[in-house]
PDB file of C-alpha atoms and ligand atoms in Angstrom:
ATOM      1  CA  UNK V 193      63.601 -46.806 -42.808  1.00 62.00           C
ATOM      2  CA  UNK V 194      60.638 -44.650 -42.475  1.00 63.00           C
ATOM      3  CA  UNK V 195      62.012 -40.870 -42.626  1.00 66.00           C
ATOM      4  CA  UNK V 196      61.014 -39.201 -39.146  1.00 70.00           C
ATOM      5  CA  UNK V 197      57.999 -37.246 -39.089  1.00 87.00           C
ATOM      6  CA  UNK V 198      59.612 -34.282 -37.720  1.00 95.00           C
ATOM      7  CA  UNK V 199      61.822 -33.256 -39.868  1.00 97.00           C
ATOM      8  CA  UNK V 200      62.810 -30.246 -38.158  1.00 98.00           C
ATOM      9  CA  UNK V 201      63.596 -31.314 -34.426  1.00 98.00           C
ATOM     10  CA  UNK V 202      65.086 -29.356 -31.918  1.00 98.00           C
ATOM     11  CA  UNK V 203      65.075 -30.289 -28.058  1.00 97.00           C
ATOM     12  CA  UNK V 204      65.903 -28.646 -25.363  1.00 97.00           C
ATOM     13  CA  UNK V 205      68.210 -26.526 -27.503  1.00 98.00           C
ATOM     14  CA  UNK V 206      70.518 -23.799 -25.458  1.00 98.00           C
ATOM     15  CA  UNK V 207      72.914 -21.842 -27.090  1.00 97.00           C
ATOM     16  CA  UNK V 208      74.883 -18.519 -25.550  1.00 96.00           C
ATOM     17  CA  UNK V 209      77.404 -16.325 -26.961  1.00 94.00           C
ATOM     18  CA  UNK V 210      80.370 -15.276 -24.278  1.00 91.00           C
ATOM     19  CA  UNK V 211      77.983 -17.094 -21.875  1.00 90.00           C
ATOM     20  CA  UNK V 212      75.011 -14.438 -22.662  1.00 94.00           C
ATOM     21  CA  UNK V 213      72.111 -16.857 -22.917  1.00 95.00           C
ATOM     22  CA  UNK V 214      70.666 -16.631 -26.170  1.00 97.00           C
ATOM     23  CA  UNK V 215      68.281 -19.791 -26.864  1.00 97.00           C
ATOM     24  CA  UNK V 216      67.112 -21.075 -23.344  1.00 97.00           C
ATOM     25  CA  UNK V 217      65.582 -25.052 -23.618  1.00 97.00           C
ATOM     26  CA  UNK V 218      64.116 -24.174 -27.079  1.00 97.00           C
ATOM     27  CA  UNK V 219      61.427 -26.964 -28.713  1.00 97.00           C
ATOM     28  CA  UNK V 220      61.035 -26.960 -31.817  1.00 97.00           C
ATOM     29  CA  UNK V 221      59.611 -29.435 -34.127  1.00 97.00           C
ATOM     30  CA  UNK V 222      58.545 -29.475 -38.092  1.00 98.00           C
ATOM     31  CA  UNK V 223      56.289 -31.954 -38.936  1.00 96.00           C
ATOM     32  CA  UNK V 224      56.573 -33.314 -42.549  1.00 95.00           C
ATOM     33  CA  UNK V 225      54.778 -31.260 -45.480  1.00 95.00           C
ATOM     34  CA  UNK V 226      54.332 -28.426 -43.152  1.00 96.00           C
ATOM     35  CA  UNK V 227      54.881 -24.699 -43.687  1.00 97.00           C
ATOM     36  CA  UNK V 228      55.947 -23.384 -39.436  1.00 98.00           C
ATOM     37  CA  UNK V 229      56.291 -19.375 -39.247  1.00 97.00           C
ATOM     38  CA  UNK V 230      58.819 -18.678 -36.465  1.00 97.00           C
ATOM     39  CA  UNK V 231      57.596 -15.090 -35.656  1.00 96.00           C
ATOM     40  CA  UNK V 232      60.113 -12.805 -32.915  1.00 93.00           C
ATOM     41  CA  UNK V 233      61.061  -9.407 -32.655  1.00 91.00           C
ATOM     42  CA  UNK V 234      64.808  -8.236 -33.211  1.00 91.00           C
ATOM     43  CA  UNK V 235      67.169 -10.029 -31.509  1.00 92.00           C
ATOM     44  CA  UNK V 236      64.322 -13.054 -30.760  1.00 94.00           C
ATOM     45  CA  UNK V 237      67.245 -15.915 -31.522  1.00 95.00           C
ATOM     46  CA  UNK V 238      65.208 -16.426 -35.060  1.00 95.00           C
ATOM     47  CA  UNK V 239      68.510 -16.819 -37.417  1.00 94.00           C
ATOM     48  CA  UNK V 240      70.660 -18.329 -34.547  1.00 96.00           C
ATOM     49  CA  UNK V 241      68.198 -20.904 -34.948  1.00 97.00           C
ATOM     50  CA  UNK V 242      68.736 -21.077 -38.510  1.00 97.00           C
ATOM     51  CA  UNK V 243      72.028 -21.453 -37.738  1.00 96.00           C
ATOM     52  CA  UNK V 244      72.077 -24.111 -35.805  1.00 98.00           C
ATOM     53  CA  UNK V 245      70.322 -26.210 -38.120  1.00 98.00           C
ATOM     54  CA  UNK V 246      72.866 -25.623 -40.572  1.00 97.00           C
ATOM     55  CA  UNK V 247      75.365 -26.654 -38.430  1.00 97.00           C
ATOM     56  CA  UNK V 248      77.551 -22.966 -38.607  1.00 96.00           C
ATOM     57  CA  UNK V 249      77.008 -22.759 -34.678  1.00 96.00           C
ATOM     58  CA  UNK V 250      77.087 -25.430 -32.301  1.00 95.00           C
ATOM     59  CA  UNK V 251      74.082 -25.909 -29.691  1.00 96.00           C
ATOM     60  CA  UNK V 252      75.845 -25.219 -25.778  1.00 96.00           C
ATOM     61  CA  UNK V 253      73.048 -28.074 -24.857  1.00 96.00           C
ATOM     62  CA  UNK V 254      70.442 -29.555 -26.363  1.00 97.00           C
ATOM     63  CA  UNK V 255      69.892 -32.167 -29.588  1.00 97.00           C
ATOM     64  CA  UNK V 256      68.986 -30.806 -32.908  1.00 98.00           C
ATOM     65  CA  UNK V 257      68.025 -33.404 -36.081  1.00 98.00           C
ATOM     66  CA  UNK V 258      67.650 -31.972 -39.278  1.00 97.00           C
ATOM     67  CA  UNK V 259      65.967 -34.950 -41.784  1.00 96.00           C
ATOM     68  CA  UNK V 260      67.155 -37.234 -38.477  1.00 96.00           C
ATOM     69  CA  UNK V 261      70.251 -35.921 -39.513  1.00 97.00           C
ATOM     70  CA  UNK V 262      72.698 -33.961 -36.350  1.00 98.00           C
ATOM     71  CA  UNK V 263      74.196 -31.126 -37.987  1.00 98.00           C
ATOM     72  CA  UNK V 264      76.748 -30.671 -35.344  1.00 97.00           C
ATOM     73  CA  UNK V 265      78.203 -34.084 -35.874  1.00 97.00           C
ATOM     74  CA  UNK V 266      77.140 -33.672 -39.680  1.00 97.00           C
ATOM     75  CA  UNK V 267      76.975 -30.515 -41.190  1.00 96.00           C
ATOM     76  CA  UNK V 268      77.302 -31.628 -45.109  1.00 95.00           C
ATOM     77  CA  UNK V 269      75.091 -34.129 -44.166  1.00 96.00           C
ATOM     78  CA  UNK V 270      72.317 -31.734 -42.567  1.00 97.00           C
ATOM     79  CA  UNK V 271      72.933 -29.038 -45.608  1.00 94.00           C
ATOM     80  CA  UNK V 272      72.599 -31.999 -48.181  1.00 93.00           C
ATOM     81  CA  UNK V 273      69.312 -32.056 -47.021  1.00 95.00           C
ATOM     82  CA  UNK V 274      68.375 -28.120 -47.029  1.00 95.00           C
ATOM     83  CA  UNK V 275      67.685 -25.008 -48.862  1.00 92.00           C
ATOM     84  CA  UNK V 276      68.796 -22.083 -47.150  1.00 93.00           C
ATOM     85  CA  UNK V 277      67.605 -18.755 -48.163  1.00 91.00           C
ATOM     86  CA  UNK V 278      69.064 -15.690 -46.455  1.00 89.00           C
ATOM     87  CA  UNK V 279      67.438 -12.604 -46.636  1.00 84.00           C
ATOM     88  CA  UNK V 280      69.529 -11.073 -49.029  1.00 81.00           C
ATOM     89  CA  UNK V 281      69.621 -14.261 -51.696  1.00 83.00           C
ATOM     90  CA  UNK V 282      73.160 -14.317 -53.161  1.00 87.00           C
ATOM     91  CA  UNK V 283      73.222 -14.793 -56.596  1.00 93.00           C
ATOM     92  CA  UNK V 284      75.240 -13.844 -59.612  1.00 95.00           C
ATOM     93  CA  UNK V 285      74.591 -10.505 -60.849  1.00 95.00           C
ATOM     94  CA  UNK V 286      76.411 -10.328 -64.123  1.00 96.00           C
ATOM     95  CA  UNK V 287      74.196 -13.836 -65.022  1.00 96.00           C
ATOM     96  CA  UNK V 288      70.901 -14.427 -66.016  1.00 97.00           C
ATOM     97  CA  UNK V 289      68.530 -16.163 -64.348  1.00 97.00           C
ATOM     98  CA  UNK V 290      68.681 -19.140 -66.247  1.00 96.00           C
ATOM     99  CA  UNK V 291      72.623 -19.206 -66.335  1.00 96.00           C
ATOM    100  CA  UNK V 292      72.550 -18.962 -61.902  1.00 96.00           C
ATOM    101  CA  UNK V 293      70.008 -21.816 -61.947  1.00 95.00           C
ATOM    102  CA  UNK V 294      72.399 -23.845 -64.164  1.00 95.00           C
ATOM    103  CA  UNK V 295      75.542 -22.577 -62.615  1.00 93.00           C
ATOM    104  CA  UNK V 296      74.551 -22.577 -58.778  1.00 92.00           C
ATOM    105  CA  UNK V 297      72.931 -26.066 -59.705  1.00 90.00           C
ATOM    106  CA  UNK V 298      76.157 -27.650 -61.077  1.00 90.00           C
ATOM    107  CA  UNK V 299      78.424 -26.350 -57.981  1.00 87.00           C
ATOM    108  CA  UNK V 300      75.067 -28.162 -55.612  1.00 81.00           C
ATOM    109  CA  UNK V 301      76.548 -31.536 -58.202  1.00 82.00           C
ATOM    110  CA  UNK V 302      73.232 -31.444 -59.985  1.00 82.00           C
ATOM    111  CA  UNK V 303      73.116 -31.159 -63.345  1.00 82.00           C
ATOM    112  CA  UNK V 304      69.951 -30.169 -64.621  1.00 84.00           C
ATOM    113  CA  UNK V 305      68.759 -29.992 -68.207  1.00 90.00           C
ATOM    114  CA  UNK V 306      67.366 -26.557 -69.994  1.00 93.00           C
ATOM    115  CA  UNK V 307      64.294 -27.876 -70.291  1.00 94.00           C
ATOM    116  CA  UNK V 308      64.295 -28.378 -66.341  1.00 93.00           C
ATOM    117  CA  UNK V 309      65.335 -25.312 -65.747  1.00 95.00           C
ATOM    118  CA  UNK V 310      62.757 -23.830 -67.511  1.00 94.00           C
ATOM    119  CA  UNK V 311      59.938 -25.600 -65.897  1.00 91.00           C
ATOM    120  CA  UNK V 312      61.443 -24.112 -62.738  1.00 91.00           C
ATOM    121  CA  UNK V 313      61.664 -20.468 -63.256  1.00 93.00           C
ATOM    122  CA  UNK V 314      58.102 -20.934 -65.007  1.00 91.00           C
ATOM    123  CA  UNK V 315      56.716 -22.946 -61.601  1.00 88.00           C
ATOM    124  CA  UNK V 316      58.723 -20.290 -59.198  1.00 88.00           C
ATOM    125  CA  UNK V 317      56.321 -17.273 -61.874  1.00 89.00           C
ATOM    126  CA  UNK V 318      59.088 -15.195 -63.424  1.00 92.00           C
ATOM    127  CA  UNK V 319      58.110 -14.021 -66.339  1.00 93.00           C
ATOM    128  CA  UNK V 320      59.638 -15.776 -69.100  1.00 95.00           C
ATOM    129  CA  UNK V 321      60.942 -12.083 -70.275  1.00 95.00           C
ATOM    130  CA  UNK V 322      63.300 -12.777 -67.060  1.00 95.00           C
ATOM    131  CA  UNK V 323      64.741 -15.384 -67.655  1.00 96.00           C
ATOM    132  CA  UNK V 324      67.492 -14.659 -69.756  1.00 96.00           C
ATOM    133  CA  UNK V 325      68.242 -11.597 -68.304  1.00 96.00           C
ATOM    134  CA  UNK V 326      70.727 -10.843 -66.116  1.00 96.00           C
ATOM    135  CA  UNK V 327      69.888 -10.510 -62.409  1.00 95.00           C
ATOM    136  CA  UNK V 328      71.927  -6.705 -62.341  1.00 94.00           C
ATOM    137  CA  UNK V 329      68.129  -5.644 -62.958  1.00 90.00           C
ATOM    138  CA  UNK V 330      65.930  -8.071 -60.849  1.00 93.00           C
ATOM    139  CA  UNK V 331      63.794  -6.516 -57.865  1.00 90.00           C
ATOM    140  CA  UNK V 332      63.872  -8.457 -54.573  1.00 87.00           C
ATOM    141  CA  UNK V 333      60.790 -10.433 -55.697  1.00 88.00           C
ATOM    142  CA  UNK V 334      62.294 -12.102 -58.701  1.00 91.00           C
ATOM    143  CA  UNK V 335      65.577 -12.592 -57.235  1.00 91.00           C
ATOM    144  CA  UNK V 336      62.968 -14.850 -54.946  1.00 89.00           C
ATOM    145  CA  UNK V 337      62.055 -16.561 -57.915  1.00 91.00           C
ATOM    146  CA  UNK V 338      65.386 -17.590 -59.425  1.00 93.00           C
ATOM    147  CA  UNK V 339      66.205 -18.958 -55.686  1.00 92.00           C
ATOM    148  CA  UNK V 340      63.218 -20.849 -55.322  1.00 89.00           C
ATOM    149  CA  UNK V 341      63.335 -22.100 -58.691  1.00 90.00           C
ATOM    150  CA  UNK V 342      66.701 -23.469 -58.015  1.00 91.00           C
ATOM    151  CA  UNK V 343      65.900 -24.544 -54.346  1.00 88.00           C
ATOM    152  CA  UNK V 344      62.973 -26.667 -56.093  1.00 86.00           C
ATOM    153  CA  UNK V 345      65.254 -28.222 -58.136  1.00 88.00           C
ATOM    154  CA  UNK V 346      67.584 -29.226 -55.277  1.00 86.00           C
ATOM    155  CA  UNK V 347      64.903 -32.206 -55.027  1.00 85.00           C
ATOM    156  CA  UNK V 348      65.483 -31.906 -50.569  1.00 91.00           C
ATOM    157  CA  UNK V 349      63.242 -32.412 -48.256  1.00 94.00           C
ATOM    158  CA  UNK V 350      63.631 -28.960 -46.209  1.00 96.00           C
ATOM    159  CA  UNK V 351      63.721 -25.440 -46.993  1.00 95.00           C
ATOM    160  CA  UNK V 352      64.413 -22.183 -44.516  1.00 96.00           C
ATOM    161  CA  UNK V 353      63.846 -19.155 -44.980  1.00 94.00           C
ATOM    162  CA  UNK V 354      64.886 -15.666 -43.311  1.00 94.00           C
ATOM    163  CA  UNK V 355      62.671 -12.819 -43.936  1.00 91.00           C
ATOM    164  CA  UNK V 356      61.478 -13.892 -47.095  1.00 89.00           C
ATOM    165  CA  UNK V 357      59.277 -11.200 -47.123  1.00 88.00           C
ATOM    166  CA  UNK V 358      60.753  -8.346 -45.730  1.00 86.00           C
ATOM    167  CA  UNK V 359      61.185  -5.866 -48.497  1.00 82.00           C
ATOM    168  CA  UNK V 360      58.306  -7.198 -50.578  1.00 83.00           C
ATOM    169  CA  UNK V 361      55.627  -4.608 -51.470  1.00 85.00           C
ATOM    170  CA  UNK V 362      51.967  -6.266 -50.443  1.00 86.00           C
ATOM    171  CA  UNK V 363      51.178  -7.919 -54.290  1.00 85.00           C
ATOM    172  CA  UNK V 364      55.255  -9.723 -54.120  1.00 83.00           C
ATOM    173  CA  UNK V 365      54.408 -11.026 -50.283  1.00 87.00           C
ATOM    174  CA  UNK V 366      50.681 -12.437 -51.836  1.00 87.00           C
ATOM    175  CA  UNK V 367      52.608 -14.001 -54.565  1.00 85.00           C
ATOM    176  CA  UNK V 368      55.298 -15.514 -52.369  1.00 88.00           C
ATOM    177  CA  UNK V 369      53.216 -17.081 -50.088  1.00 90.00           C
ATOM    178  CA  UNK V 370      50.753 -18.887 -53.298  1.00 89.00           C
ATOM    179  CA  UNK V 371      55.143 -20.070 -54.352  1.00 87.00           C
ATOM    180  CA  UNK V 372      55.445 -21.547 -50.934  1.00 91.00           C
ATOM    181  CA  UNK V 373      51.633 -23.510 -50.734  1.00 91.00           C
ATOM    182  CA  UNK V 374      53.031 -25.011 -54.359  1.00 88.00           C
ATOM    183  CA  UNK V 375      56.044 -25.729 -52.916  1.00 89.00           C
ATOM    184  CA  UNK V 376      54.474 -27.507 -49.742  1.00 92.00           C
ATOM    185  CA  UNK V 377      52.225 -29.520 -52.494  1.00 91.00           C
ATOM    186  CA  UNK V 378      55.728 -31.086 -54.120  1.00 88.00           C
ATOM    187  CA  UNK V 379      55.966 -32.572 -50.096  1.00 91.00           C
ATOM    188  CA  UNK V 380      58.597 -29.986 -49.380  1.00 94.00           C
ATOM    189  CA  UNK V 381      58.522 -28.815 -45.739  1.00 97.00           C
ATOM    190  CA  UNK V 382      59.045 -24.854 -44.932  1.00 97.00           C
ATOM    191  CA  UNK V 383      60.415 -23.439 -41.714  1.00 98.00           C
ATOM    192  CA  UNK V 384      60.234 -19.639 -42.239  1.00 96.00           C
ATOM    193  CA  UNK V 385      61.206 -17.322 -40.025  1.00 96.00           C
ATOM    194  CA  UNK V 386      59.327 -13.755 -40.386  1.00 93.00           C
ATOM    195  CA  UNK V 387      58.204 -10.790 -38.289  1.00 91.00           C
ATOM    196  CA  UNK V 388      55.404 -10.475 -40.165  1.00 91.00           C
ATOM    197  CA  UNK V 389      52.288 -11.550 -38.016  1.00 92.00           C
ATOM    198  CA  UNK V 390      49.748 -11.817 -41.005  1.00 90.00           C
ATOM    199  CA  UNK V 391      51.833 -12.917 -43.764  1.00 91.00           C
ATOM    200  CA  UNK V 392      52.559 -15.498 -41.412  1.00 93.00           C
ATOM    201  CA  UNK V 393      48.545 -16.304 -40.428  1.00 93.00           C
ATOM    202  CA  UNK V 394      47.779 -16.570 -43.826  1.00 92.00           C
ATOM    203  CA  UNK V 395      50.606 -19.131 -45.177  1.00 94.00           C
ATOM    204  CA  UNK V 396      51.919 -21.162 -42.368  1.00 97.00           C
ATOM    205  CA  UNK V 397      50.098 -24.311 -41.052  1.00 97.00           C
ATOM    206  CA  UNK V 398      52.022 -23.899 -37.303  1.00 97.00           C
ATOM    207  CA  UNK V 399      53.179 -20.533 -36.127  1.00 97.00           C
ATOM    208  CA  UNK V 400      55.298 -20.227 -33.223  1.00 97.00           C
ATOM    209  CA  UNK V 401      56.378 -17.338 -31.346  1.00 96.00           C
ATOM    210  CA  UNK V 402      59.945 -17.153 -30.197  1.00 96.00           C
ATOM    211  CA  UNK V 403      60.918 -14.539 -26.998  1.00 94.00           C
ATOM    212  CA  UNK V 404      64.095 -14.237 -25.690  1.00 92.00           C
ATOM    213  CA  UNK V 405      64.905 -17.561 -27.012  1.00 94.00           C
ATOM    214  CA  UNK V 406      62.233 -19.279 -26.088  1.00 94.00           C
ATOM    215  CA  UNK V 407      59.036 -20.504 -27.986  1.00 96.00           C
ATOM    216  CA  UNK V 408      56.398 -18.600 -25.177  1.00 94.00           C
ATOM    217  CA  UNK V 409      52.824 -19.585 -28.104  1.00 94.00           C
ATOM    218  CA  UNK V 410      52.697 -21.918 -30.545  1.00 96.00           C
ATOM    219  CA  UNK V 411      49.254 -22.340 -32.469  1.00 96.00           C
ATOM    220  CA  UNK V 412      48.054 -24.892 -35.679  1.00 95.00           C
ATOM    221  CA  UNK V 413      46.539 -23.259 -38.294  1.00 91.00           C
ATOM    222  CA  UNK V 414      42.674 -24.224 -36.606  1.00 87.00           C
ATOM    223  CA  UNK V 415      43.556 -22.280 -33.492  1.00 91.00           C
ATOM    224  CA  UNK V 416      44.802 -18.740 -34.611  1.00 91.00           C
ATOM    225  CA  UNK V 417      43.495 -16.577 -32.297  1.00 90.00           C
ATOM    226  CA  UNK V 418      45.516 -12.959 -33.881  1.00 90.00           C
ATOM    227  CA  UNK V 419      45.256 -11.267 -31.148  1.00 90.00           C
ATOM    228  CA  UNK V 420      46.606 -13.328 -28.451  1.00 90.00           C
ATOM    229  CA  UNK V 421      49.147 -13.932 -31.535  1.00 90.00           C
ATOM    230  CA  UNK V 422      49.943 -10.326 -31.637  1.00 91.00           C
ATOM    231  CA  UNK V 423      49.558 -10.064 -27.912  1.00 91.00           C
ATOM    232  CA  UNK V 424      52.795 -12.745 -27.444  1.00 90.00           C
ATOM    233  CA  UNK V 425      54.861 -11.436 -30.882  1.00 88.00           C
ATOM    234  CA  UNK V 426      54.669  -8.048 -29.265  1.00 87.00           C
ATOM    235  CA  UNK V 427      55.785  -8.870 -25.659  1.00 81.00           C
ATOM    236  CA  UNK V 428      52.756  -7.816 -24.191  1.00 75.00           C
ATOM    237  CA  UNK V 429      51.344 -11.232 -23.546  1.00 72.00           C
ATOM    238  CA  UNK V 430      54.339 -11.113 -20.301  1.00 61.00           C
ATOM    239  CA  UNK V 431      53.080  -7.735 -18.723  1.00 56.00           C
ATOM    240  CA  UNK V 432      49.340  -8.873 -18.860  1.00 51.00           C
TER     241      UNK V 432
HETATM  242  N1  LIG M 534      77.650 -14.423 -33.611  1.00 89.11           N
HETATM  243  C1  LIG M 534      77.218 -13.843 -32.313  1.00 89.11           C
HETATM  244  N2  LIG M 534      78.454 -13.142 -31.240  1.00 89.11           N
HETATM  245  C2  LIG M 534      77.635 -12.845 -30.238  1.00 89.11           C
HETATM  246  N3  LIG M 534      76.134 -12.334 -30.578  1.00 89.11           N
HETATM  247  C3  LIG M 534      75.185 -12.678 -30.858  1.00 89.11           C
HETATM  248  C4  LIG M 534      75.841 -13.252 -32.299  1.00 89.11           C
HETATM  249  N4  LIG M 534      74.578 -14.557 -33.312  1.00 89.11           N
HETATM  250  C5  LIG M 534      73.489 -13.371 -32.723  1.00 89.11           C
HETATM  251  N5  LIG M 534      73.891 -12.730 -31.112  1.00 89.11           N
HETATM  252  C6  LIG M 534      73.238 -12.487 -30.486  1.00 89.11           C
HETATM  253  O1  LIG M 534      71.973 -13.143 -29.852  1.00 89.11           O
HETATM  254  C7  LIG M 534      70.552 -12.696 -29.971  1.00 89.11           C
HETATM  255  C8  LIG M 534      70.031 -13.305 -31.317  1.00 89.11           C
HETATM  256  O2  LIG M 534      70.308 -13.069 -32.517  1.00 89.11           O
HETATM  257  P1  LIG M 534      69.273 -13.689 -33.736  1.00 89.11           P
HETATM  258  O3  LIG M 534      70.144 -12.608 -34.699  1.00 89.11           O
HETATM  259  O4  LIG M 534      69.052 -14.917 -33.783  1.00 89.11           O
HETATM  260  O5  LIG M 534      68.008 -12.585 -34.086  1.00 89.11           O
HETATM  261  P2  LIG M 534      66.890 -12.599 -34.627  1.00 89.11           P
HETATM  262  O6  LIG M 534      65.804 -13.145 -34.400  1.00 89.11           O
HETATM  263  O7  LIG M 534      67.245 -13.540 -36.228  1.00 89.11           O
HETATM  264  O8  LIG M 534      66.742 -11.444 -34.958  1.00 89.11           O
HETATM  265  P3  LIG M 534      66.625 -10.016 -35.868  1.00 89.11           P
HETATM  266  O9  LIG M 534      65.199  -9.797 -36.019  1.00 89.11           O
HETATM  267  O10 LIG M 534      66.931  -8.862 -36.034  1.00 89.11           O
HETATM  268  O11 LIG M 534      66.704 -10.451 -37.025  1.00 89.11           O
HETATM  269  C9  LIG M 534      70.626 -11.285 -30.336  1.00 89.11           C
HETATM  270  O12 LIG M 534      70.519 -10.713 -28.950  1.00 89.11           O
HETATM  271  C10 LIG M 534      72.034 -11.297 -31.182  1.00 89.11           C
HETATM  272  O13 LIG M 534      73.117  -9.851 -30.717  1.00 89.11           O
HETATM  273 MG1  LIG M 535      67.205 -12.623 -38.213  1.00 89.11          MG
END
């Protein structure tokens, strides 16, 4: 069977909390091998969209597929297709980077050899001196490198990122974007939600702006128009 072209395929998705609409007829497709940046202000519905993809939240209406799997019907099968990095990545503070990878991969049902773990930590750009150090002293950027190393070893088709660069300094953000490009080069599709417009246009193949639960503007890399994106992102396009 040919895998679906859209690794994330959301059609006419509506979600309401206690009758209050949060996502309304949302259309969102992320093509295989793309980095898609979903921009939007606070409360736009970005994390809600990720929760639906993860199968934590059921749609009020609409269809959702993750690599062809419906997360509302088969949440475990959908989660097996993806790696999810929340804004604050949950890792074990008292374990080293290496031990976190070894342990968390075993929980995910994967046994990785020491050499493969070292290769993944190296590819994620974590300096070698940190591999055997406890995470307790790690910066946010270092934690993300560990999390990406673990995610990459699961070899899943989709990586979901919620605000991956918030709290990173410009150098760490740039390193993170380079890392995402190498993740994409290995064939992984990436959907990241972010407030970082400049970071998004730097790294993404496609950008969508979510506002009050709808995509109000979408553009492919060749058509990125920073002033237009900014206007939509700040809500000024509606007023204009
Ligand atoms: N479990 C919930 N119950 C009720 N309302 C919720 C719930 N989760 C989210 N909401 C509401 O849904 C709206 C969208 O929230 P969501 O967390 O998806 O926004 P977001 O785009 O991720 O925002 P932020 O940039 O602040 O992270 C908000 O108004 C929020 O208050
Ligand atoms: Mg959020």
